[in-house]
CSV table of C-alpha atoms in Angstrom, one decimal:
chain,number,residue,atom,x,y,z
A,6,MET,CA,-116.6,-174.3,-27.9
A,7,PRO,CA,-118.6,-171.1,-28.3
A,8,ARG,CA,-116.6,-167.9,-27.9
A,9,PRO,CA,-117.7,-165.8,-24.8
A,10,PRO,CA,-119.2,-162.4,-25.6
A,11,SER,CA,-116.8,-159.4,-25.7
A,12,PRO,CA,-117.0,-157.2,-22.6
A,13,THR,CA,-119.0,-154.0,-22.7
A,14,PRO,CA,-117.3,-150.6,-22.5
A,15,ALA,CA,-118.4,-150.4,-18.9
A,16,ALA,CA,-116.8,-153.7,-18.1
A,17,ARG,CA,-113.5,-152.7,-19.8
A,18,HIS,CA,-113.5,-149.4,-18.0
A,19,PRO,CA,-115.2,-149.9,-14.6
A,20,PHE,CA,-115.8,-146.2,-14.1
A,21,LEU,CA,-117.9,-145.9,-17.2
A,22,ALA,CA,-121.5,-145.7,-16.2
A,23,ALA,CA,-124.3,-146.9,-18.4
A,24,ARG,CA,-125.1,-144.2,-20.9
A,25,PRO,CA,-128.6,-142.8,-21.6
A,26,PRO,CA,-130.1,-143.0,-25.1
A,27,ARG,CA,-128.6,-140.5,-27.6
A,28,GLY,CA,-130.3,-137.1,-27.5
A,29,GLN,CA,-131.0,-137.3,-23.7
A,30,PRO,CA,-128.9,-135.3,-21.3
A,31,TYR,CA,-126.3,-137.2,-19.3
A,32,ARG,CA,-126.3,-136.8,-15.6
A,33,PRO,CA,-123.6,-138.7,-13.7
A,34,ALA,CA,-124.8,-141.1,-11.0
A,35,HIS,CA,-122.1,-140.0,-8.6
A,36,PRO,CA,-121.3,-136.3,-8.3
A,37,ALA,CA,-117.6,-135.4,-8.3
A,38,PRO,CA,-115.9,-134.8,-4.9
A,39,SER,CA,-115.9,-131.2,-3.6
A,40,ARG,CA,-112.8,-129.4,-4.6
A,41,PRO,CA,-112.0,-126.0,-6.0
A,42,ASN,CA,-111.3,-125.9,-9.7
A,43,TYR,CA,-109.2,-123.5,-11.6
A,44,ARG,CA,-112.2,-121.3,-12.5
A,45,GLY,CA,-112.8,-120.7,-8.8
A,46,SER,CA,-116.1,-122.5,-8.5
A,47,ARG,CA,-116.7,-125.7,-6.4
A,48,ALA,CA,-118.1,-129.0,-7.5
A,49,PRO,CA,-121.0,-130.7,-5.7
A,50,PRO,CA,-120.3,-132.1,-2.2
A,51,PRO,CA,-119.1,-135.7,-2.0
A,52,VAL,CA,-121.5,-138.6,-1.8
A,53,PRO,CA,-121.5,-140.9,1.2
A,54,SER,CA,-118.8,-143.5,1.2
A,55,SER,CA,-121.3,-146.4,0.7
A,56,GLN,CA,-122.3,-144.8,-2.6
A,57,SER,CA,-118.8,-143.7,-3.7
A,58,PRO,CA,-117.8,-144.6,-7.3
A,59,PRO,CA,-114.9,-146.9,-8.0
A,60,PRO,CA,-111.5,-145.2,-7.9
A,61,ARG,CA,-110.7,-142.8,-10.7
A,62,ARG,CA,-107.6,-144.9,-11.6
A,63,ALA,CA,-109.9,-147.7,-12.7
A,64,ARG,CA,-111.3,-145.5,-15.4
A,65,ASN,CA,-108.2,-145.5,-17.6
A,66,ALA,CA,-104.5,-145.7,-17.0
A,67,PHE,CA,-103.9,-142.7,-19.1
A,68,HIS,CA,-105.6,-140.4,-16.7
A,69,ARG,CA,-103.6,-138.9,-13.8
A,70,PRO,CA,-106.1,-138.5,-10.9
A,71,CYS,CA,-106.0,-135.5,-8.7
A,72,THR,CA,-104.8,-137.5,-5.7
A,73,HIS,CA,-101.8,-138.7,-7.6
A,74,ARG,CA,-100.6,-135.2,-8.6
A,75,ARG,CA,-97.4,-133.4,-7.4
A,76,THR,CA,-97.3,-130.6,-4.8
A,77,PRO,CA,-97.7,-127.0,-6.0
A,78,ARG,CA,-94.1,-126.1,-5.2
A,79,GLN,CA,-93.0,-128.2,-8.2
A,80,VAL,CA,-94.7,-126.0,-10.8
A,81,TRP,CA,-91.4,-124.2,-11.3
A,82,HIS,CA,-89.8,-127.5,-12.4
A,83,GLN,CA,-91.4,-126.9,-15.8
A,84,GLY,CA,-88.9,-124.1,-16.4
A,85,PRO,CA,-85.6,-126.1,-16.1
A,86,PHE,CA,-87.3,-129.2,-17.6
A,87,TRP,CA,-88.1,-127.4,-20.9
A,88,PHE,CA,-85.0,-125.2,-20.8
A,89,SER,CA,-82.7,-128.3,-20.9
A,90,GLY,CA,-85.1,-130.2,-23.1
A,91,ASN,CA,-84.8,-127.5,-25.7
A,92,PHE,CA,-81.1,-126.9,-25.1
A,93,VAL,CA,-80.0,-129.4,-27.7
A,94,LEU,CA,-78.0,-129.5,-30.9
A,95,THR,CA,-81.2,-129.6,-33.1
A,96,THR,CA,-82.1,-126.2,-31.7
A,97,LEU,CA,-78.7,-124.9,-32.6
A,98,VAL,CA,-79.1,-126.2,-36.2
A,99,ILE,CA,-82.2,-124.0,-36.6
A,100,GLY,CA,-79.9,-121.0,-36.3
A,101,PHE,CA,-77.7,-122.2,-39.2
A,102,ILE,CA,-80.7,-122.0,-41.6
A,103,GLY,CA,-80.7,-118.2,-42.0
A,104,PRO,CA,-77.0,-117.9,-42.9
A,105,SER,CA,-77.2,-120.9,-45.2
A,106,THR,CA,-79.9,-119.1,-47.2
A,107,GLY,CA,-77.9,-115.8,-47.4
A,108,LEU,CA,-79.4,-113.9,-44.5
A,109,SER,CA,-77.0,-111.6,-42.5
A,110,VAL,CA,-76.3,-112.4,-38.9
A,111,GLY,CA,-78.6,-109.6,-37.7
A,112,TRP,CA,-81.6,-110.7,-39.8
A,113,SER,CA,-81.0,-114.3,-39.0
A,114,VAL,CA,-81.0,-113.6,-35.2
A,115,ALA,CA,-84.2,-111.5,-35.6
A,116,ALA,CA,-85.9,-114.2,-37.5
A,117,VAL,CA,-85.1,-117.0,-35.0
A,118,VAL,CA,-85.9,-114.9,-32.0
A,119,LEU,CA,-89.3,-113.8,-33.3
A,120,GLY,CA,-90.1,-117.3,-34.6
A,121,ALA,CA,-89.1,-119.0,-31.4
A,122,CYS,CA,-91.2,-116.5,-29.2
A,123,PHE,CA,-94.2,-117.0,-31.6
A,124,GLY,CA,-94.1,-120.8,-31.6
A,125,THR,CA,-93.4,-121.1,-27.9
A,126,PHE,CA,-96.6,-119.2,-27.1
A,127,PHE,CA,-98.7,-122.0,-28.5
A,128,MET,CA,-96.6,-124.6,-26.7
A,129,ALA,CA,-97.0,-122.9,-23.4
A,130,VAL,CA,-100.7,-122.4,-23.5
A,131,HIS,CA,-101.0,-126.1,-24.3
A,132,ALA,CA,-99.1,-126.8,-21.1
A,133,ASN,CA,-102.0,-125.4,-19.1
A,134,GLN,CA,-104.2,-128.3,-20.3
A,135,GLY,CA,-102.2,-130.9,-18.4
A,136,PRO,CA,-103.1,-130.0,-14.8
A,137,ARG,CA,-106.7,-129.3,-15.7
A,138,MET,CA,-107.4,-132.6,-17.3
A,139,GLY,CA,-104.6,-135.0,-16.0
A,140,LEU,CA,-104.2,-136.5,-19.5
A,141,PRO,CA,-101.4,-136.8,-22.0
A,142,GLN,CA,-101.5,-134.1,-24.6
A,143,MET,CA,-102.8,-136.0,-27.7
A,144,ILE,CA,-105.5,-137.9,-25.8
A,145,GLN,CA,-107.1,-134.6,-25.2
A,146,SER,CA,-107.6,-134.3,-29.0
A,147,ARG,CA,-110.4,-136.9,-28.8
A,148,ALA,CA,-112.7,-134.2,-27.6
A,149,GLN,CA,-112.3,-132.3,-30.9
A,150,PHE,CA,-111.8,-135.1,-33.4
A,151,GLY,CA,-113.6,-138.0,-31.8
A,152,VAL,CA,-112.3,-141.1,-29.9
A,153,ARG,CA,-111.2,-142.7,-33.2
A,154,GLY,CA,-111.0,-139.6,-35.3
A,155,ALA,CA,-108.1,-138.4,-33.2
A,156,VAL,CA,-105.9,-141.0,-34.9
A,157,VAL,CA,-105.5,-138.5,-37.7
A,158,PRO,CA,-103.4,-136.0,-35.7
A,159,PHE,CA,-102.0,-139.0,-33.7
A,160,ALA,CA,-100.3,-140.3,-36.9
A,161,ALA,CA,-98.8,-136.9,-37.7
A,162,VAL,CA,-97.5,-136.6,-34.2
A,163,VAL,CA,-95.8,-140.0,-34.2
A,164,LEU,CA,-94.0,-139.0,-37.4
A,165,VAL,CA,-92.8,-135.9,-35.6
A,166,TYR,CA,-91.5,-137.9,-32.7
A,167,VAL,CA,-89.7,-140.4,-34.9
A,168,GLY,CA,-88.4,-137.7,-37.2
A,169,PHE,CA,-86.9,-135.7,-34.4
A,170,ASN,CA,-85.2,-138.7,-32.9
A,171,VAL,CA,-83.7,-139.6,-36.3
A,172,PHE,CA,-82.0,-136.3,-36.5
A,173,ASN,CA,-81.1,-136.4,-32.8
A,174,VAL,CA,-79.4,-139.8,-33.3
A,175,ILE,CA,-77.5,-138.4,-36.3
A,176,LEU,CA,-76.3,-135.3,-34.5
A,177,ALA,CA,-75.4,-137.1,-31.2
A,178,ALA,CA,-73.5,-139.9,-33.1
A,179,ASP,CA,-71.6,-137.3,-35.1
A,180,GLY,CA,-70.5,-135.5,-32.0
A,181,LEU,CA,-69.6,-138.6,-30.0
A,182,GLY,CA,-67.8,-140.1,-33.0
A,183,ARG,CA,-65.6,-137.1,-33.4
A,184,VAL,CA,-64.8,-136.8,-29.7
A,185,ILE,CA,-64.6,-140.4,-28.5
A,186,ALA,CA,-64.4,-142.6,-31.7
A,187,GLY,CA,-66.7,-144.9,-33.5
A,188,GLY,CA,-68.8,-144.5,-36.6
A,189,PRO,CA,-72.6,-144.3,-37.2
A,190,ARG,CA,-73.0,-148.1,-37.2
A,191,PHE,CA,-71.7,-148.2,-33.7
A,192,TRP,CA,-73.3,-145.1,-32.2
A,193,TYR,CA,-76.8,-145.3,-33.8
A,194,PRO,CA,-77.7,-148.6,-32.1
A,195,VAL,CA,-76.2,-147.5,-28.8
A,196,LEU,CA,-78.1,-144.2,-28.7
A,197,SER,CA,-81.3,-145.9,-29.8
A,198,VAL,CA,-81.0,-148.4,-26.9
A,199,VAL,CA,-80.3,-145.7,-24.4
A,200,SER,CA,-83.4,-143.7,-25.5
A,201,VAL,CA,-85.5,-146.8,-25.2
A,202,VAL,CA,-84.3,-147.4,-21.6
A,203,LEU,CA,-85.0,-143.8,-20.6
A,204,ALA,CA,-88.5,-144.1,-22.1
A,205,LEU,CA,-89.2,-147.4,-20.2
A,206,VAL,CA,-88.0,-146.0,-16.9
A,207,GLY,CA,-90.4,-143.0,-17.5
A,208,HIS,CA,-91.3,-139.6,-16.2
A,209,ASP,CA,-89.4,-139.2,-12.9
A,210,LEU,CA,-85.9,-140.2,-14.3
A,211,ILE,CA,-86.3,-137.9,-17.3
A,212,HIS,CA,-87.3,-135.0,-15.1
A,213,ALA,CA,-84.3,-135.6,-12.8
A,214,VAL,CA,-81.9,-135.8,-15.7
A,215,GLN,CA,-83.2,-132.6,-17.3
A,216,ARG,CA,-82.9,-130.6,-14.1
A,217,ALA,CA,-79.3,-131.8,-13.5
A,218,LEU,CA,-78.4,-131.0,-17.1
A,219,THR,CA,-79.8,-127.4,-16.9
A,220,TRP,CA,-77.0,-126.0,-14.8
A,221,ILE,CA,-74.3,-127.8,-16.7
A,222,LEU,CA,-75.6,-126.5,-20.0
A,223,ILE,CA,-75.9,-123.0,-18.7
A,224,ALA,CA,-72.3,-123.0,-17.5
A,225,VAL,CA,-70.8,-124.6,-20.6
A,226,PHE,CA,-72.7,-122.7,-23.2
A,227,GLY,CA,-72.4,-119.5,-21.1
A,228,VAL,CA,-68.6,-119.7,-21.5
A,229,LEU,CA,-68.9,-120.7,-25.2
A,230,THR,CA,-71.3,-117.9,-26.1
A,231,ALA,CA,-69.3,-115.2,-24.3
A,232,GLY,CA,-66.0,-116.4,-25.7
A,233,THR,CA,-67.3,-116.7,-29.2
A,234,VAL,CA,-68.8,-113.3,-29.3
A,235,ILE,CA,-65.7,-111.6,-27.8
A,236,LEU,CA,-63.3,-113.4,-30.2
A,237,TRP,CA,-65.3,-113.4,-33.4
A,238,TRP,CA,-67.4,-110.2,-33.1
A,239,ASP,CA,-65.2,-108.3,-35.6
A,240,LEU,CA,-64.7,-111.3,-37.9
A,241,PRO,CA,-66.4,-110.5,-41.2
A,242,ALA,CA,-69.5,-112.6,-42.0
A,243,ALA,CA,-68.8,-114.7,-45.1
A,244,ALA,CA,-72.4,-115.9,-45.7
A,245,PRO,CA,-73.6,-115.1,-49.3
A,246,ALA,CA,-76.2,-112.4,-49.8
A,247,ALA,CA,-79.7,-113.6,-50.1
A,248,SER,CA,-81.4,-113.1,-53.5
A,249,SER,CA,-84.7,-112.5,-51.7
A,250,PRO,CA,-84.1,-111.5,-48.0
A,251,TRP,CA,-87.8,-111.4,-47.2
A,252,THR,CA,-88.3,-115.0,-48.4
A,253,SER,CA,-85.2,-116.2,-46.5
A,254,PHE,CA,-86.4,-114.3,-43.4
A,255,LEU,CA,-89.9,-115.9,-43.5
A,256,ALA,CA,-88.4,-119.4,-44.1
A,257,THR,CA,-86.1,-119.0,-41.0
A,258,PHE,CA,-89.0,-117.6,-39.0
A,259,ALA,CA,-91.3,-120.5,-40.0
A,260,ALA,CA,-88.5,-123.0,-39.1
A,261,ALA,CA,-88.0,-121.5,-35.6
A,262,ALA,CA,-91.8,-121.3,-35.0
A,263,GLY,CA,-92.5,-124.8,-36.2
A,264,TYR,CA,-89.7,-126.2,-34.2
A,265,GLN,CA,-91.2,-124.7,-31.0
A,266,ILE,CA,-94.8,-125.6,-31.9
A,267,SER,CA,-93.6,-129.2,-32.2
A,268,TYR,CA,-93.2,-129.4,-28.4
A,269,ALA,CA,-96.9,-128.7,-28.0
A,270,VAL,CA,-97.7,-132.3,-28.9
A,271,TYR,CA,-96.3,-133.6,-25.6
A,272,VAL,CA,-96.1,-130.6,-23.3
A,273,SER,CA,-99.1,-131.8,-21.2
A,274,ASP,CA,-97.5,-135.3,-20.9
A,275,TYR,CA,-95.3,-133.7,-18.2
A,276,SER,CA,-97.5,-130.9,-16.8
A,277,ARG,CA,-100.3,-133.3,-16.1
A,278,TYR,CA,-98.5,-134.4,-13.0
A,279,LEU,CA,-99.1,-131.0,-11.4
A,280,PRO,CA,-102.0,-130.3,-9.1
A,281,VAL,CA,-105.4,-129.7,-10.7
A,282,ASP,CA,-105.5,-126.2,-9.1
A,283,ALA,CA,-102.0,-125.2,-10.1
A,284,ASP,CA,-102.0,-121.5,-11.1
A,285,ALA,CA,-102.5,-121.3,-14.9
A,286,ARG,CA,-100.3,-118.2,-15.3
A,287,ARG,CA,-97.4,-119.9,-13.4
A,288,VAL,CA,-97.7,-123.1,-15.5
A,289,ILE,CA,-97.7,-121.1,-18.7
A,290,TRP,CA,-95.0,-118.7,-17.6
A,291,TRP,CA,-92.5,-121.4,-16.4
A,292,THR,CA,-93.0,-123.4,-19.6
A,293,TYR,CA,-92.7,-120.4,-21.8
A,294,ALA,CA,-89.6,-119.0,-20.0
A,295,GLY,CA,-87.8,-122.3,-20.1
A,296,ALA,CA,-88.5,-123.3,-23.7
A,297,ALA,CA,-88.2,-119.8,-25.2
A,298,GLY,CA,-85.1,-118.9,-23.2
A,299,SER,CA,-83.0,-121.9,-24.4
A,300,ALA,CA,-84.4,-121.6,-28.0
A,301,VAL,CA,-83.5,-117.9,-28.3
A,302,TRP,CA,-80.1,-118.5,-26.9
A,303,LEU,CA,-79.1,-121.5,-29.0
A,304,MET,CA,-80.7,-120.4,-32.2
A,305,SER,CA,-79.0,-117.0,-32.0
A,306,LEU,CA,-75.7,-118.7,-31.3
A,307,GLY,CA,-76.3,-120.9,-34.3
A,308,ALA,CA,-77.0,-117.9,-36.5
A,309,PHE,CA,-73.8,-116.2,-35.3
A,310,LEU,CA,-71.7,-119.4,-35.8
A,311,GLY,CA,-73.3,-120.0,-39.2
A,312,SER,CA,-72.4,-116.5,-40.4
A,313,ARG,CA,-68.8,-116.7,-39.2
A,314,LEU,CA,-68.2,-120.3,-40.3
A,315,PRO,CA,-70.0,-120.7,-43.6
A,316,GLY,CA,-70.4,-124.2,-44.9
A,317,THR,CA,-69.9,-125.9,-41.6
A,318,ASP,CA,-72.4,-128.0,-39.6
A,319,ALA,CA,-73.4,-127.5,-36.0
A,320,VAL,CA,-70.9,-130.1,-34.5
A,321,THR,CA,-68.0,-128.6,-36.5
A,322,GLY,CA,-69.0,-125.1,-35.4
A,323,LEU,CA,-69.0,-126.1,-31.7
A,324,LEU,CA,-65.7,-127.8,-32.0
A,325,GLN,CA,-64.0,-124.9,-33.7
A,326,ALA,CA,-65.5,-122.3,-31.4
A,327,GLY,CA,-64.8,-124.2,-28.3
A,328,ASN,CA,-61.2,-124.9,-29.2
A,329,GLU,CA,-60.7,-121.2,-30.2
A,330,ILE,CA,-61.6,-120.2,-26.6
A,331,ALA,CA,-59.4,-122.9,-24.9
A,332,PRO,CA,-57.7,-126.0,-26.3
A,333,GLY,CA,-59.8,-129.0,-25.5
A,334,PHE,CA,-62.9,-127.0,-24.7
A,335,GLY,CA,-64.6,-127.9,-28.0
A,336,PRO,CA,-64.9,-131.6,-27.2
A,337,VAL,CA,-66.3,-130.8,-23.8
A,338,VAL,CA,-69.1,-128.7,-25.4
A,339,VAL,CA,-69.9,-131.4,-27.9
A,340,LEU,CA,-70.0,-134.1,-25.2
A,341,VAL,CA,-72.4,-132.1,-23.0
A,342,SER,CA,-74.5,-131.4,-26.1
A,343,ALA,CA,-74.7,-135.1,-27.0
A,344,PHE,CA,-75.8,-136.0,-23.5
A,345,ALA,CA,-78.6,-133.4,-23.6
A,346,LEU,CA,-79.7,-134.9,-27.0
A,347,ILE,CA,-79.8,-138.4,-25.5
A,348,SER,CA,-82.1,-137.1,-22.7
A,349,ILE,CA,-84.5,-135.5,-25.1
A,350,MET,CA,-84.5,-138.6,-27.2
A,351,GLY,CA,-85.9,-140.4,-24.2
A,352,VAL,CA,-88.6,-137.7,-23.9
A,353,ASN,CA,-89.5,-138.2,-27.6
A,354,THR,CA,-89.7,-141.9,-27.3
A,355,TYR,CA,-91.8,-141.7,-24.2
A,356,GLY,CA,-94.2,-139.3,-26.0
A,357,ALA,CA,-94.4,-141.5,-29.1
A,358,MET,CA,-95.3,-144.5,-27.0
A,359,LEU,CA,-98.1,-142.6,-25.2
A,360,THR,CA,-99.5,-141.4,-28.5
A,361,THR,CA,-99.3,-144.8,-30.2
A,362,VAL,CA,-100.9,-146.6,-27.3
A,363,SER,CA,-103.6,-144.0,-27.2
A,364,GLY,CA,-104.4,-144.6,-30.9
A,365,LEU,CA,-104.6,-148.4,-30.3
A,366,ASP,CA,-106.9,-147.8,-27.3
A,367,ALA,CA,-109.4,-146.1,-29.5
A,368,PHE,CA,-110.0,-149.3,-31.5
A,369,ARG,CA,-109.3,-151.9,-28.8
A,370,GLN,CA,-110.0,-150.6,-25.4
A,371,GLU,CA,-107.7,-152.2,-22.9
A,372,GLN,CA,-105.4,-151.1,-20.1
A,373,PRO,CA,-101.9,-150.2,-21.4
A,374,THR,CA,-99.8,-152.9,-19.7
A,375,SER,CA,-96.1,-152.7,-19.2
A,376,ARG,CA,-95.6,-155.4,-21.9
A,377,LEU,CA,-97.5,-153.3,-24.4
A,378,ARG,CA,-95.6,-150.1,-23.5
A,379,ALA,CA,-92.3,-151.9,-23.8
A,380,ALA,CA,-93.2,-153.4,-27.2
A,381,VAL,CA,-94.2,-150.0,-28.6
A,382,VAL,CA,-91.1,-148.3,-27.2
A,383,ILE,CA,-88.8,-151.0,-28.7
A,384,THR,CA,-90.6,-150.8,-32.0
A,385,ILE,CA,-90.2,-147.0,-32.1
A,386,GLY,CA,-86.5,-147.3,-31.3
A,387,ALA,CA,-86.0,-149.8,-34.2
A,388,VAL,CA,-87.8,-147.5,-36.6
A,389,VAL,CA,-85.6,-144.6,-35.6
A,390,LEU,CA,-82.5,-146.7,-36.1
A,391,VAL,CA,-83.4,-147.9,-39.6
A,392,ALA,CA,-84.4,-144.4,-40.7
A,393,ALA,CA,-81.2,-142.8,-39.3
A,394,LEU,CA,-79.1,-145.4,-41.2
A,395,SER,CA,-80.9,-144.6,-44.4
A,396,LEU,CA,-80.4,-140.8,-44.3
A,397,PRO,CA,-77.4,-139.1,-46.0
A,398,HIS,CA,-74.8,-137.5,-43.7
A,399,ASN,CA,-75.5,-134.0,-45.0
A,400,TYR,CA,-78.6,-133.5,-42.8
A,401,LEU,CA,-79.2,-129.7,-42.9
A,402,ASN,CA,-81.4,-129.7,-46.0
A,403,SER,CA,-83.3,-132.8,-44.9
A,404,PHE,CA,-83.8,-131.3,-41.5
A,405,ASN,CA,-85.1,-128.0,-42.8
A,406,THR,CA,-87.6,-129.8,-45.0
A,407,PHE,CA,-88.7,-132.0,-42.1
A,408,ILE,CA,-89.3,-128.9,-39.9
A,409,LEU,CA,-91.5,-127.3,-42.5
A,410,LEU,CA,-93.5,-130.5,-43.1
A,411,MET,CA,-94.0,-130.8,-39.4
A,412,LEU,CA,-95.2,-127.2,-39.2
A,413,TYR,CA,-97.8,-127.8,-41.9
A,414,PHE,CA,-99.3,-130.8,-40.2
A,415,LEU,CA,-99.3,-129.5,-36.6
A,416,VAL,CA,-100.6,-125.9,-37.2
A,417,PRO,CA,-104.2,-127.0,-38.0
A,418,TRP,CA,-104.2,-129.3,-35.0
A,419,THR,CA,-103.0,-126.7,-32.5
A,420,ALA,CA,-105.6,-124.2,-33.7
A,421,VAL,CA,-108.5,-126.6,-33.3
A,422,ASN,CA,-107.3,-127.9,-29.9
A,423,LEU,CA,-106.7,-124.5,-28.4
A,424,VAL,CA,-109.9,-123.0,-29.7
A,425,ASP,CA,-111.8,-125.9,-28.2
A,426,PHE,CA,-110.1,-125.7,-24.8
A,427,TYR,CA,-110.1,-121.9,-24.3
A,428,LEU,CA,-113.0,-120.6,-26.3
A,429,ILE,CA,-115.6,-123.4,-26.8
A,430,ARG,CA,-115.5,-125.5,-23.6
A,431,LYS,CA,-113.4,-123.2,-21.5
A,432,GLY,CA,-111.5,-126.2,-19.9
A,433,ARG,CA,-114.7,-128.2,-19.0
A,434,TYR,CA,-114.7,-131.8,-20.3
A,435,VAL,CA,-116.4,-135.1,-19.3
A,436,LEU,CA,-113.2,-137.1,-19.0
A,437,ARG,CA,-114.9,-140.5,-18.8
A,438,ASP,CA,-116.3,-139.9,-22.3
A,439,ILE,CA,-112.9,-139.3,-23.7
A,440,PHE,CA,-112.3,-143.1,-23.2
A,441,ASP,CA,-115.8,-144.1,-24.3
A,442,ASP,CA,-116.6,-144.1,-28.1
A,443,GLN,CA,-120.3,-144.1,-27.2
A,444,GLY,CA,-119.9,-140.9,-25.2
A,445,ILE,CA,-120.7,-137.4,-26.1
A,446,TYR,CA,-117.5,-136.9,-28.2
A,447,GLY,CA,-118.4,-139.9,-30.4
A,448,ARG,CA,-116.1,-142.0,-32.6
A,449,TRP,CA,-115.5,-139.5,-35.4
A,450,SER,CA,-116.2,-135.8,-35.0
A,451,TRP,CA,-116.6,-134.3,-38.4
A,452,ARG,CA,-116.3,-130.7,-37.1
A,453,GLY,CA,-112.7,-131.2,-35.9
A,454,LEU,CA,-111.7,-133.4,-38.8
A,455,ALA,CA,-113.2,-130.9,-41.4
A,456,SER,CA,-111.5,-128.0,-39.7
A,457,TYR,CA,-108.2,-129.8,-39.7
A,458,PHE,CA,-108.3,-130.9,-43.4
A,459,ILE,CA,-109.8,-127.7,-44.7
A,460,GLY,CA,-107.1,-125.7,-42.9
A,461,LEU,CA,-104.4,-128.0,-44.3
A,462,ALA,CA,-105.8,-127.6,-47.8
A,463,ALA,CA,-105.9,-123.8,-47.4
A,464,MET,CA,-102.2,-123.8,-46.6
A,465,ILE,CA,-101.1,-125.6,-49.8
A,466,PRO,CA,-101.2,-122.5,-52.2
A,467,PHE,CA,-98.9,-120.7,-49.7
A,468,ILE,CA,-96.3,-123.5,-49.2
A,469,SER,CA,-92.8,-122.9,-50.3
A,470,THR,CA,-90.3,-125.8,-50.1
A,471,SER,CA,-87.4,-127.1,-52.1
A,472,TYR,CA,-89.6,-129.6,-53.9
A,473,TYR,CA,-92.9,-127.6,-54.2
A,474,ARG,CA,-94.0,-124.0,-54.3
A,475,GLY,CA,-97.6,-123.0,-54.2
A,476,PRO,CA,-99.0,-120.5,-56.7
A,477,LEU,CA,-99.7,-117.8,-54.1
A,478,SER,CA,-96.2,-118.3,-52.6
A,479,GLU,CA,-94.8,-118.0,-56.1
A,480,ALA,CA,-96.6,-114.7,-56.5
A,481,MET,CA,-95.0,-113.5,-53.3
A,482,ASP,CA,-91.5,-114.3,-54.5
A,483,GLY,CA,-91.4,-117.6,-52.7
A,484,ALA,CA,-92.5,-116.3,-49.3
A,485,ASP,CA,-94.1,-119.0,-47.1
A,486,VAL,CA,-97.0,-117.7,-44.9
A,487,SER,CA,-98.9,-121.0,-44.8
A,488,PHE,CA,-98.6,-121.3,-41.1
A,489,ALA,CA,-100.6,-118.1,-40.5
A,490,VAL,CA,-103.2,-119.2,-43.0
A,491,GLY,CA,-103.6,-122.6,-41.3
A,492,LEU,CA,-103.9,-121.1,-37.9
A,493,VAL,CA,-106.7,-118.7,-39.0
A,494,VAL,CA,-108.6,-121.0,-41.2
A,495,SER,CA,-108.7,-124.1,-38.9
A,496,GLY,CA,-109.3,-122.1,-35.7
A,497,ALA,CA,-112.0,-119.8,-37.2
A,498,LEU,CA,-113.8,-122.7,-38.9
A,499,TYR,CA,-113.8,-124.9,-35.8
A,500,ALA,CA,-115.1,-122.0,-33.7
A,501,ALA,CA,-117.9,-121.5,-36.2
A,502,LEU,CA,-118.8,-125.2,-36.5
A,503,ALA,CA,-118.5,-126.2,-32.9
A,504,GLY,CA,-119.3,-123.0,-31.0
A,505,LYS,CA,-123.1,-123.1,-30.9
A,506,ARG,CA,-123.3,-126.9,-30.3
A,507,GLU,CA,-120.4,-127.7,-28.0
A,508,SER,CA,-120.7,-124.9,-25.5
A,509,GLY,CA,-123.9,-126.3,-24.1
A,510,ILE,CA,-122.9,-129.9,-23.7
A,511,PRO,CA,-124.8,-131.4,-20.8
A,512,GLY,CA,-122.5,-132.5,-18.0
A,513,ALA,CA,-119.5,-130.6,-19.2
A,514,GLY,CA,-117.2,-130.1,-16.3
A,515,ASP,CA,-118.8,-132.7,-14.0
A,516,ASP,CA,-115.9,-135.1,-14.2
A,517,ARG,CA,-112.5,-133.5,-14.5
């Protein structure tokens, strides 16, 4: 029996109109409804109901239509969401990096504070893309890299999600095993299953858990921080002196900045539920305040503990500090920290699922069904479990290397994405073409891909890790400034390649 012909893109996505021949301007058959946009202008008036296009939801399940957004009063929820989402043991571990490389407590705190504030800036300005476009963060990258070309940053981002969850599982299991009982082979599967369940339930439950945890975390760690500083302020720091303080400072700065930039890959996954006309400054401010506030707090606390308790890990430091304040308080701190880690594991698994399904959609366009989402989530949980079981228990060196690798791969992407959104297109996109490989963004955009890979290559001579040190980094006594090089090269190159061509795209902004 002959096989029926495959459906056209318009049939797969009912909202995709027939496209004109390449080279001719595209004019949508149905103007967008009249509504104010964030730039203050108004779209064309609505067409009569008899000529109305199919619902926006039919276009693609990844898009969050304006009519399905939350009310403006919930913009502030971004603050507690990212505060608690970042208030986890992995954030505390970043603070231990400075003392472990020989930095004093003062320089360690300065490095993590400056690095966290620097990295959170990029994360927060990415958050503004969610309400404007109603899309998950990484799907927006199709406008810069092409519908299929976006799988390049997609692959890097999925590795980031999986890597973070591996270390989250290790830390949470270590804490729960010391307080409750049970070894890694018991807690690793349990934690992986819980993260899978959270990701399957989705956005609303994760937001509710994060808001509830915020106040508990503030109370518990407020007592811990105040008690630790009062009791141990005069305790002499026992961390060894750094052979090259400048190198250690830059390494700690880069780790803190890279850790915060990593949140940029899914920040819009949660801000996209806000109204399309949500005030950009409030979205950016609440995101920045929440993420930077918890990062500065925990990383500084980690630096203080690491300098007073050399050779200890984060869980041991929390147990000792808590019990020093009051007998039995250490296990309480560790349990609260473990629950916060489990919550963010659900966030990471959910983001990894969205990114993976987005990559599959670029090659085989179909609606992401519940069965497909569940299969991807379960697969991600299984990969995390296997990776966690294969890592050594001494995770600090592995974690530091992972953070630096993540920074190298994400910096060129964030530069290209932000330059495109804020400087080239100024937030104006044809959303239907992001789901159409025959649209104006194409399948493979050489401008975005070239900017990404050239920026990545430009970073290599400046890289400094435990297994490789670039020649220019060697000349600077091991200092790693590759992140700055990647930001400048990728951003400037993309602006030069795409600026003249992309700013005049016909129809840009007609369908947001």
